[in-house]
Coordinates of C-alpha atoms in Angstrom, one line a residue:
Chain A
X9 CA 105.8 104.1 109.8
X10 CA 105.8 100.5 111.4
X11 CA 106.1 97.7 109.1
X12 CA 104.0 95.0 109.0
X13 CA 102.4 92.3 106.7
X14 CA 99.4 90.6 106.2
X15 CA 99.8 87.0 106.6
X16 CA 98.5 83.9 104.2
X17 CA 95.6 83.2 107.4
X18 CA 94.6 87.2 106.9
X19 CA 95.7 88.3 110.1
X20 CA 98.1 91.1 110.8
X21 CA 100.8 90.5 112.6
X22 CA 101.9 92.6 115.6
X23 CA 103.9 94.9 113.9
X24 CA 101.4 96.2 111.2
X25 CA 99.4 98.9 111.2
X26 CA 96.5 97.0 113.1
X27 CA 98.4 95.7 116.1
X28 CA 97.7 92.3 118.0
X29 CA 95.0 94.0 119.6
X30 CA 93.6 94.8 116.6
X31 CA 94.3 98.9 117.1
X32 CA 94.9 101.3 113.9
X33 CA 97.3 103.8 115.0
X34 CA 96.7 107.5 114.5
X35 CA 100.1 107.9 112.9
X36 CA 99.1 105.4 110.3
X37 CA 96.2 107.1 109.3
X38 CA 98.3 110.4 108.4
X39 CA 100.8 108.0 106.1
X40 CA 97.8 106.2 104.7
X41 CA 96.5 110.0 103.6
X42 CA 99.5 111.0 102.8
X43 CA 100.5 107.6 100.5
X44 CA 97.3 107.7 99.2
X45 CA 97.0 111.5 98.1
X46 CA 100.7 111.2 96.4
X47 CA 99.4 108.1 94.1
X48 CA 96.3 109.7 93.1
X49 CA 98.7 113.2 92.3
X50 CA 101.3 111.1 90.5
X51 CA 98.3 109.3 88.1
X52 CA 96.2 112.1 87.8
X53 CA 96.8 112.9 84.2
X54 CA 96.6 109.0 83.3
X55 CA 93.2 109.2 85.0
X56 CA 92.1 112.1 83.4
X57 CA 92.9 110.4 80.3
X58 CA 91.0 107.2 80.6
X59 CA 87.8 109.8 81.2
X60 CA 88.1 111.9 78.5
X61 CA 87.8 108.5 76.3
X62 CA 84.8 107.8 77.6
X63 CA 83.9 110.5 80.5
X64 CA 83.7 114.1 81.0
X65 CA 87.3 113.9 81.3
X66 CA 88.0 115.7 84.5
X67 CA 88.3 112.3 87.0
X68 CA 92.3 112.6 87.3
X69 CA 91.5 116.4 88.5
X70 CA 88.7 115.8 90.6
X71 CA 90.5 113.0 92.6
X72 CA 93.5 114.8 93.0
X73 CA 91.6 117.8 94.7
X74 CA 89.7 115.7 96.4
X75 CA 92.7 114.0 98.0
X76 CA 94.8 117.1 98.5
X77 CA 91.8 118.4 100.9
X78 CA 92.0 115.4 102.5
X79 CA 95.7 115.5 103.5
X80 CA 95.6 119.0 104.1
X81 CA 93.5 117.9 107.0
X82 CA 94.9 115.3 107.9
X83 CA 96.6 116.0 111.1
X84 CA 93.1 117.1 112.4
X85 CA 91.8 113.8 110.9
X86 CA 94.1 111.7 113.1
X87 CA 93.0 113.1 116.0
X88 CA 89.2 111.9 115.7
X89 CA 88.4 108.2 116.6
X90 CA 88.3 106.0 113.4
X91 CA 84.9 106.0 112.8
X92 CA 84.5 109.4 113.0
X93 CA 88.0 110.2 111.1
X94 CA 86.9 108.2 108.2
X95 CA 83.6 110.1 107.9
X96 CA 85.2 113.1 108.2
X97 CA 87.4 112.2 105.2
X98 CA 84.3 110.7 103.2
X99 CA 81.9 114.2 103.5
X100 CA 85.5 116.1 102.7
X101 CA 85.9 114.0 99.8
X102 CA 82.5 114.5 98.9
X103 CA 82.7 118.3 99.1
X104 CA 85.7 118.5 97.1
X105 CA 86.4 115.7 94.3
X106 CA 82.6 116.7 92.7
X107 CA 80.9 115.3 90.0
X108 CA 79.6 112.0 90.1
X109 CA 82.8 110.6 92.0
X110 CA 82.6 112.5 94.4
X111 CA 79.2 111.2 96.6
X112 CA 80.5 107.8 95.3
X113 CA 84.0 107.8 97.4
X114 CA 82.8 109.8 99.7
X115 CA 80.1 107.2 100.6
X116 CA 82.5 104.2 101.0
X117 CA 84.7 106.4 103.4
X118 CA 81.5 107.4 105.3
X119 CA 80.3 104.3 105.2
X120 CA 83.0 102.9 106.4
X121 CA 83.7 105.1 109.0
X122 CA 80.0 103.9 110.3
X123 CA 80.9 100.4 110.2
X124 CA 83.9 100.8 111.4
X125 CA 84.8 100.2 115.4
X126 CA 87.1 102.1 117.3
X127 CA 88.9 99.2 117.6
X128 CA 88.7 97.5 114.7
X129 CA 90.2 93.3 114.4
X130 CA 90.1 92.1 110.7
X131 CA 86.7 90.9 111.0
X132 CA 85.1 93.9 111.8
X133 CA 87.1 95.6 109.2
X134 CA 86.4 93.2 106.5
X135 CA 82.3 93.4 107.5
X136 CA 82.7 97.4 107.4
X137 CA 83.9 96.8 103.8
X138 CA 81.4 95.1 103.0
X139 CA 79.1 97.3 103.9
X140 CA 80.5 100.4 102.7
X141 CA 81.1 98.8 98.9
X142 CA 77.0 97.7 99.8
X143 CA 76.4 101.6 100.3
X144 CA 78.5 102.4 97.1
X145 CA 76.4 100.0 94.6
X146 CA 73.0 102.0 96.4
X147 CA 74.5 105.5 96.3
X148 CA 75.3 104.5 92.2
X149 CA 72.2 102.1 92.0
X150 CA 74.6 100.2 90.4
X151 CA 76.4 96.6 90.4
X152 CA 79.1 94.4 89.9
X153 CA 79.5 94.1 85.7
X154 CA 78.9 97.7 84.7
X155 CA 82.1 99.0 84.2
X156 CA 82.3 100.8 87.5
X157 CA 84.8 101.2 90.7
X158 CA 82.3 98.2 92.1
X159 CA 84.3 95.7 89.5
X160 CA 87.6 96.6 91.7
X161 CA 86.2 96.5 94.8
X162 CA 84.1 93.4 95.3
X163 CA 87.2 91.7 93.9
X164 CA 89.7 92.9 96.6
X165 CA 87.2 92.2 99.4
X166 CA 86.6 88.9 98.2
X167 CA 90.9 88.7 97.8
X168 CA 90.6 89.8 101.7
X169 CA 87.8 86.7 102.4
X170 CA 90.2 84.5 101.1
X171 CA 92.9 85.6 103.2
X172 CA 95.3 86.5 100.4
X173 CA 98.4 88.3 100.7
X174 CA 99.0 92.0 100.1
X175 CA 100.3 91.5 97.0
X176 CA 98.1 89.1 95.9
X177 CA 95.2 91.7 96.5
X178 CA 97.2 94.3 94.5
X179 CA 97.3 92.4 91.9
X180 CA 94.0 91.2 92.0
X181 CA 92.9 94.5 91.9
X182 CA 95.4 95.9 88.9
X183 CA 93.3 93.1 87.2
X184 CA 90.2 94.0 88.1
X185 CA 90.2 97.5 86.8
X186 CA 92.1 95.9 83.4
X187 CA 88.7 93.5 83.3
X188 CA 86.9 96.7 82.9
X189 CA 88.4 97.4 79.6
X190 CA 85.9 95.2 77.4
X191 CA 83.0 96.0 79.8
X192 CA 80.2 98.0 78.5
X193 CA 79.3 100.7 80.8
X194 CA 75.5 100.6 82.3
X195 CA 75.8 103.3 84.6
X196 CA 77.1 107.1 84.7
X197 CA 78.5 109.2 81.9
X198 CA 80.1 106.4 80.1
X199 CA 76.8 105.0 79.8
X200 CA 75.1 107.1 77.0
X201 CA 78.4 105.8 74.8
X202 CA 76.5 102.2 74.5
X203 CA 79.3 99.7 72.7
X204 CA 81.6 103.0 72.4
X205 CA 82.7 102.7 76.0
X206 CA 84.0 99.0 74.8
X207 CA 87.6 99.2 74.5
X208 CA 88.6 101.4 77.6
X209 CA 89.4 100.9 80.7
X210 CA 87.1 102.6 83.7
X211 CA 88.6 105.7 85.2
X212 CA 86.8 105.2 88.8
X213 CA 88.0 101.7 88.4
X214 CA 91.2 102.4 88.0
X215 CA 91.5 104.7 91.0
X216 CA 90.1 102.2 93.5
X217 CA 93.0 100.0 92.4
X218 CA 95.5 102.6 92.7
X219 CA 93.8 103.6 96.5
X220 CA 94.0 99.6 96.9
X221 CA 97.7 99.4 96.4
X222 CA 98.3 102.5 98.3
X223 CA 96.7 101.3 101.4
X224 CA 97.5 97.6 101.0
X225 CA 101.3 98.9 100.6
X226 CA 101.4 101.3 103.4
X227 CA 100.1 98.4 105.7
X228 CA 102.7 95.9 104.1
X229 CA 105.5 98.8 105.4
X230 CA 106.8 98.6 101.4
X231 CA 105.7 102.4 100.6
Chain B
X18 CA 55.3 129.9 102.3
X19 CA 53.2 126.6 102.9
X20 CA 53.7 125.7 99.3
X21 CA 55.9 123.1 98.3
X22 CA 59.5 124.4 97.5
X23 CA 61.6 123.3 94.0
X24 CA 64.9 123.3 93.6
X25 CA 66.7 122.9 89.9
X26 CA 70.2 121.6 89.5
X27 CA 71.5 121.0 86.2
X28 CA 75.4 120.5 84.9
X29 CA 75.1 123.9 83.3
X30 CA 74.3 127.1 85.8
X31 CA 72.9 128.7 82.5
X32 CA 70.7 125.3 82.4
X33 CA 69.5 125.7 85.8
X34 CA 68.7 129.3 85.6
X35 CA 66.7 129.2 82.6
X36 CA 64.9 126.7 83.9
X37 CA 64.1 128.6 87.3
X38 CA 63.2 131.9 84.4
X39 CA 60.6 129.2 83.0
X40 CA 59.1 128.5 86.6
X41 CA 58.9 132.2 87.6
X42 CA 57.3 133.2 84.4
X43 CA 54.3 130.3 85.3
X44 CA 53.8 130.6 88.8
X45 CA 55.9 133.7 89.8
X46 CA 56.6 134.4 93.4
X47 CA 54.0 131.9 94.7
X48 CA 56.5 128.9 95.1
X49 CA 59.6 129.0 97.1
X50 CA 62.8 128.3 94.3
X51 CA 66.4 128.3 93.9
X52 CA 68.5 126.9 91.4
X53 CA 72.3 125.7 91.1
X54 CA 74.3 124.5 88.7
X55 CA 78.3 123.8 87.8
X56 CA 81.2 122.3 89.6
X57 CA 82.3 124.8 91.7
X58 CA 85.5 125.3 90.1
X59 CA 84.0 127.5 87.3
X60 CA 83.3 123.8 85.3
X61 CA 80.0 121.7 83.9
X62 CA 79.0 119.2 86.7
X63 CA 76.9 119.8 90.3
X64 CA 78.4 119.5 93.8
X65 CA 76.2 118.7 97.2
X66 CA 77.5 122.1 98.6
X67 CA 75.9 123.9 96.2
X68 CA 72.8 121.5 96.3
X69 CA 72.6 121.9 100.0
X70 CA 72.5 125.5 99.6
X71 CA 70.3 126.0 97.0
X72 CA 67.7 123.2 99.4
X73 CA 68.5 125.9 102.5
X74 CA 67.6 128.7 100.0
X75 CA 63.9 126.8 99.1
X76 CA 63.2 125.2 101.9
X77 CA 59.1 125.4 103.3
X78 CA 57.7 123.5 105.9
X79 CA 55.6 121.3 102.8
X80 CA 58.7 120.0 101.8
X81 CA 60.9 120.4 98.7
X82 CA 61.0 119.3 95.1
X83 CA 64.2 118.5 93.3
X84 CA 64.4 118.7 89.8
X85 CA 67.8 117.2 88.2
X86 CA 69.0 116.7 84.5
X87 CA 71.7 114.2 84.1
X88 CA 72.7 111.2 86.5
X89 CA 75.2 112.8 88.6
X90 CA 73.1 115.4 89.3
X91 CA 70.4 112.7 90.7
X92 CA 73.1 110.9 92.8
X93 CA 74.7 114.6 94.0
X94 CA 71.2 115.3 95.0
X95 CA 70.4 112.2 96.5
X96 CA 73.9 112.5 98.5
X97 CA 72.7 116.2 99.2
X98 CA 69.7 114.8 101.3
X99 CA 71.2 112.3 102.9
X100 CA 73.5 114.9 104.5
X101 CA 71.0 117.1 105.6
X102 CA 69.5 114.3 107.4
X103 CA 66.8 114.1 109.5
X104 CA 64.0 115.4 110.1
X105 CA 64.3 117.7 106.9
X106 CA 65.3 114.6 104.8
X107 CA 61.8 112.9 104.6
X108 CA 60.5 116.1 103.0
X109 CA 62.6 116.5 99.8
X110 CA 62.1 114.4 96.9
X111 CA 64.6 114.1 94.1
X112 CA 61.7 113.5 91.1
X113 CA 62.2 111.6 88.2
X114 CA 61.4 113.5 85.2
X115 CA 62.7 115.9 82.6
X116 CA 64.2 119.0 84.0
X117 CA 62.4 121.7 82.7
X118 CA 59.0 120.6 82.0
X119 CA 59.6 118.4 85.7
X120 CA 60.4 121.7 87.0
X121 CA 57.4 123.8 85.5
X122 CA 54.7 120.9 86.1
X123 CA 56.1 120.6 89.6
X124 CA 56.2 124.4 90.3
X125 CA 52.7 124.5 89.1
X126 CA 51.2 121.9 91.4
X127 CA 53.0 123.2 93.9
X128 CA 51.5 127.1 93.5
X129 CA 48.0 125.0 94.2
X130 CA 49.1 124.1 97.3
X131 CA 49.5 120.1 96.6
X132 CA 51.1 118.5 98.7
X133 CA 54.9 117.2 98.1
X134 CA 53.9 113.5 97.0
X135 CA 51.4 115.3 94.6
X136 CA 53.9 117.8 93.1
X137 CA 56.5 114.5 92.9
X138 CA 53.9 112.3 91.0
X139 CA 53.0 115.1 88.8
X140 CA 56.5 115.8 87.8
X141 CA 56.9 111.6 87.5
X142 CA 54.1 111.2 84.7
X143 CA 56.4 113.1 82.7
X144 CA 59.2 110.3 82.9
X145 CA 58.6 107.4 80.2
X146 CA 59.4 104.7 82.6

């Protein structure tokens, strides 16, 4: 795994995971996977917990299958141009996490992976975010405010416009997904709760964040 | 079959497939009709899999109906069609309207030989909204 960090102007520098030229490489995909499949194991009973307050309580689960499928492929994954790796991992995330989570990460991966160059520079990635969180709020018919992952990730790509750090967008995720907490939900099972869901914070939220660090901390080389 | 196919899918298979008993008392074997329902992992819940197979297992020419109870089921569905893609896509509507009497209003249009935009807006002036 190279090291590298993302500087306060928001580009990488040569020795991160998007090099000079602005290429991902293949091997960083696999950590990425791998990084991100052990967070969502290690907090999938916290996760399940903050559904069963106000879910059908199996998110923790369902994310943690979901993710295990994922790295199970993941040495096939790597193979694939990025575009077509990161669809890959959205319809397999799809197929396997379930439930109402499931089309909803799956479509940010796949949307992503359409956005997404071959080659991407931070521009093009930070556009292909855009996009993808776009696809998310459509796939939901949902939007920032409704206690969803949305209120996590229009936060950390607006952390990313600004050119913060790695840390920085960590954070400013972890407290995103904690501003969820006195949101009432408007969309998905939380919903039919009304002022009930008050009070706790959003599971889907709180798995973006986790993803968020994962990724943000295997590019900063601190994993 | 040139009529209209309809697809249930409900969190609960036993949902689903008393729903689909409903339709095939009305109309019997004149509408194409599958059904699908659960998690895949033995749970409540739907999963586009399942979806996509149950759209394979309807599928006519006139297009297909979805029928759906609670939101995930709409967004799995709607995720569903979108992976089947084109040119099937532009023929299956996911309808908004209460499963079971959705399904049997729909399924009845649909025996007539409506088309699919006539067996969707039957199965909408169901819906409140």
């Amino acid at each position: 795994m190279s090291a590298g960090t993302l500087d306060k102007t928001g580009t990488l520098d040569k020795t991160g995971t998007l090099d000079k030229t602005g290429t991902m490489d293949k091997l960083d995909l696999k950590t990425l996977i791998s990084v991100a499949a052990d967070t969502i194991a290690a907090h999938a009973e916290e996760l399940t917990g903050l559904d069963q307050a106000i879910g059908d309580g199996d998110h923790g689960l369902n994310m943690k299958r979901g993710f295990e499928a994922v790295r199970a492929e993941a040495d096939i994954f790597a193979t694939k141009p990025l575009p077509d790796a990161l669809k890959a991992i959205g319809t397999k995330l799809v197929m396997t996490i379930g439930g109402a989570s499931g089309p909803l990460f799956g479509t940010l991966f796949m949307a992503l992976g359409k956005e997404i160059s071959a080659e991407p520079d931070r521009a093009n990635l930070m556009a292909a975010f855009g996009k993808a969180i776009e696809a998310v709020a459509a796939r939901g018919k949902s939007q920032v405010g409704q206690k969803t992952m949305l209120d996590v990730l229009q936060p950390v790509h607006d952390a990313l416009l600004q050119g913060k750090t790695g840390p920085e967008i960590t954070d400013a995720a972890d407290r995103a997904a904690d501003a969820t907490v006195p949101m009432k939900a408007l969309r998905g099972r939380a919903s039919f709760l009304g002022d009930r869901s008050i009070g706790h914070m959003d599971a889907g939220a709180r798995s973006t964040a986790l993803l968020v660090r994962a990724v943000t901390e295997t590019i900063e080389g601190q994993a | 079959m040139s009529n209209v196919g309809i697809v249930i899918v409900s969190h609960s298979p036993l949902v689903a497939e008393g729903t689909a008993d409903m339709v095939r008392q009305m109309v019997g074997d004149e509408v194409p009709l599958a059904w699908c329902g659960g998690n895949g992992h033995g749970g409540l819940g739907t999963n586009v899999e399942a979806i996509m197979g149950a759209i394979d297992k309807a599928w006519s020419e006139a297009g297909v109906a979805i029928l759906v109870d609670l939101g995930g089921a709409e967004t799995n569905s709607e995720m569903a069609v979108e992976m089947i893609g084109e040119p099937r896509a532009h023929k299956i509507i996911v309808c908004n309207a209460p499963i079971v009497e959705g399904a049997v209003m729909a399924a009845t249009e649909a025996s007539g030989g409506a088309s699919l935009r006539e067996v969707a807006a039957t199965a909408h002036e169901l819906s409140p909204s």
